[in-house]
XYZ file of C-alpha atoms in Angstrom:
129
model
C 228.411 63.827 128.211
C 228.033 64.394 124.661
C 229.793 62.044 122.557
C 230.147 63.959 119.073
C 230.584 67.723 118.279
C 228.703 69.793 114.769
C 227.808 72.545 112.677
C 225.415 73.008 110.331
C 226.223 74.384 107.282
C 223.623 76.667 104.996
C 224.074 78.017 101.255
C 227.194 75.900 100.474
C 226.395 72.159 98.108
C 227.786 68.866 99.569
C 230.705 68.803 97.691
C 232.145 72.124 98.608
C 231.729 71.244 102.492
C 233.136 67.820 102.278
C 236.437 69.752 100.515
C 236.175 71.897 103.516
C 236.178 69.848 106.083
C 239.199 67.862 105.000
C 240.951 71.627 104.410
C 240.050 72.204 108.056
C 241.423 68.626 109.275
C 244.207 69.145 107.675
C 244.680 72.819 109.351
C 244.712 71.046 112.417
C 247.486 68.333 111.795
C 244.845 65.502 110.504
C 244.841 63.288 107.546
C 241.560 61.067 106.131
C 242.360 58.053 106.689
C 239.161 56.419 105.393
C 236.164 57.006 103.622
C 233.015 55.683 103.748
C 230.331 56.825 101.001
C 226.722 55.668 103.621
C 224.553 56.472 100.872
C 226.509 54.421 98.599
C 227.131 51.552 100.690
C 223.002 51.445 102.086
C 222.074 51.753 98.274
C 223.997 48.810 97.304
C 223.342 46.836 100.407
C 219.740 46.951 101.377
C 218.743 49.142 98.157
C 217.801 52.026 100.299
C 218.094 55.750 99.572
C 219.671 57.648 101.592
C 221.101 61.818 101.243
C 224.842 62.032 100.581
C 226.402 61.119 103.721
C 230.107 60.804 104.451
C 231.770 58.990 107.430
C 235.586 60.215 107.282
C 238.692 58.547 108.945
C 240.611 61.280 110.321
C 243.999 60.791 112.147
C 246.833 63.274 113.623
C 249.601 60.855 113.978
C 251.262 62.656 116.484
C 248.566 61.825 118.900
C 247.185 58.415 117.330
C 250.760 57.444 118.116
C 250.734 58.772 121.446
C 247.990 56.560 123.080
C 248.752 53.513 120.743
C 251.944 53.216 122.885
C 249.947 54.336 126.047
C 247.246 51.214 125.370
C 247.857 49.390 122.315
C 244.231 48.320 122.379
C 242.951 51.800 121.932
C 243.350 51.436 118.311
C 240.166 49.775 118.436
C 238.180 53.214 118.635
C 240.983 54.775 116.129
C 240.857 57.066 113.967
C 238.152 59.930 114.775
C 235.199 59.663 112.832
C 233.538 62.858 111.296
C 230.877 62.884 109.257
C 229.634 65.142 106.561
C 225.258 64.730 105.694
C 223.291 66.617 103.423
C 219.895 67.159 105.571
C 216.249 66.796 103.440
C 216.125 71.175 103.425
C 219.557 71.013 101.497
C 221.500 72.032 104.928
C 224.781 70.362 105.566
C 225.634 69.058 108.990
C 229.200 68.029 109.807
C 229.652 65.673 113.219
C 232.927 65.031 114.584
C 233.121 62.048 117.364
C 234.304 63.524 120.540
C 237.372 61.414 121.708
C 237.109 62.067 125.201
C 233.708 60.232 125.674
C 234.882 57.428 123.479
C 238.340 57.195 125.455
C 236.510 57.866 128.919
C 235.983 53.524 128.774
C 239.777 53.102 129.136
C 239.975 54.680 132.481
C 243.619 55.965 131.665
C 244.003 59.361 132.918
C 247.079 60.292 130.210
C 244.760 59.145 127.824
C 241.846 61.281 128.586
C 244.209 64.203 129.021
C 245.598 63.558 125.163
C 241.646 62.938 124.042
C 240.802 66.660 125.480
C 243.326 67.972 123.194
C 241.788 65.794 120.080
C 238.651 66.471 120.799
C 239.237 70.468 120.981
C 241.093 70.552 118.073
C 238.132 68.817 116.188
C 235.842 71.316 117.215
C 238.612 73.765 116.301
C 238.298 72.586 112.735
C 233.884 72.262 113.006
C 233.656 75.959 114.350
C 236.369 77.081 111.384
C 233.595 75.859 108.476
């Protein structure tokens, strides 16, 4: 099992993909939660250069609250990562985890059931760039 989901993007700059990715979550009923500048964060801690990279908190709160009150633990693999990289040839890939590999561990059949419907409308918002 694959556990994340992408596209590659050509002929559009980092900026305009990481404003249409979060159009595209937000299409789909999710909100950034978090963001996490990687380039930013490697520079300053281990002074290493590194591509603009993203790593985006994205939630629907419908379904985060969903399996919170199926397994309150399973906020430890919340919210869905997806990540936006510019590539050395000047591509841009954007990753989305897929929730139904992370929430496979849990061994909660409602759980995987509302993961499958995460995970699809991730890709949903991926194939839509």
């Amino acid at each position: 099992m694959n556990y994340y989901n992408s596209t590659m993007i050509k002929g559009k700059n980092f900026k305009q993909v990481r404003e249409e990715v979060e159009a595209a979550l937000k299409e789909e009923g999710f909100g950034i939660l978090t963001e996490i500048d990687f380039k930013a964060t490697m520079k300053k801690k281990l002074d290493k250069e590194y591509l603009p990279h993203l790593i985006l908190g994205a939630c629907n709160p419908g379904y985060a609250d969903k399996v919170v009150s199926l397994e309150p633990h399973v906020s430890t693999l919340l919210p869905c990562n997806v990540t936006v990289r510019e590539l050395e040839n000047g591509d841009v890939e954007v990753s989305a985890i897929d929730p139904s590999a992370a929430m496979s561990v849990v061994e909660n059949e409602e759980l995987v059931q509302y993961a499958e419907e995460v995970n699809n409308m991730l890709k949903k918002a991926i194939n839509s760039l």
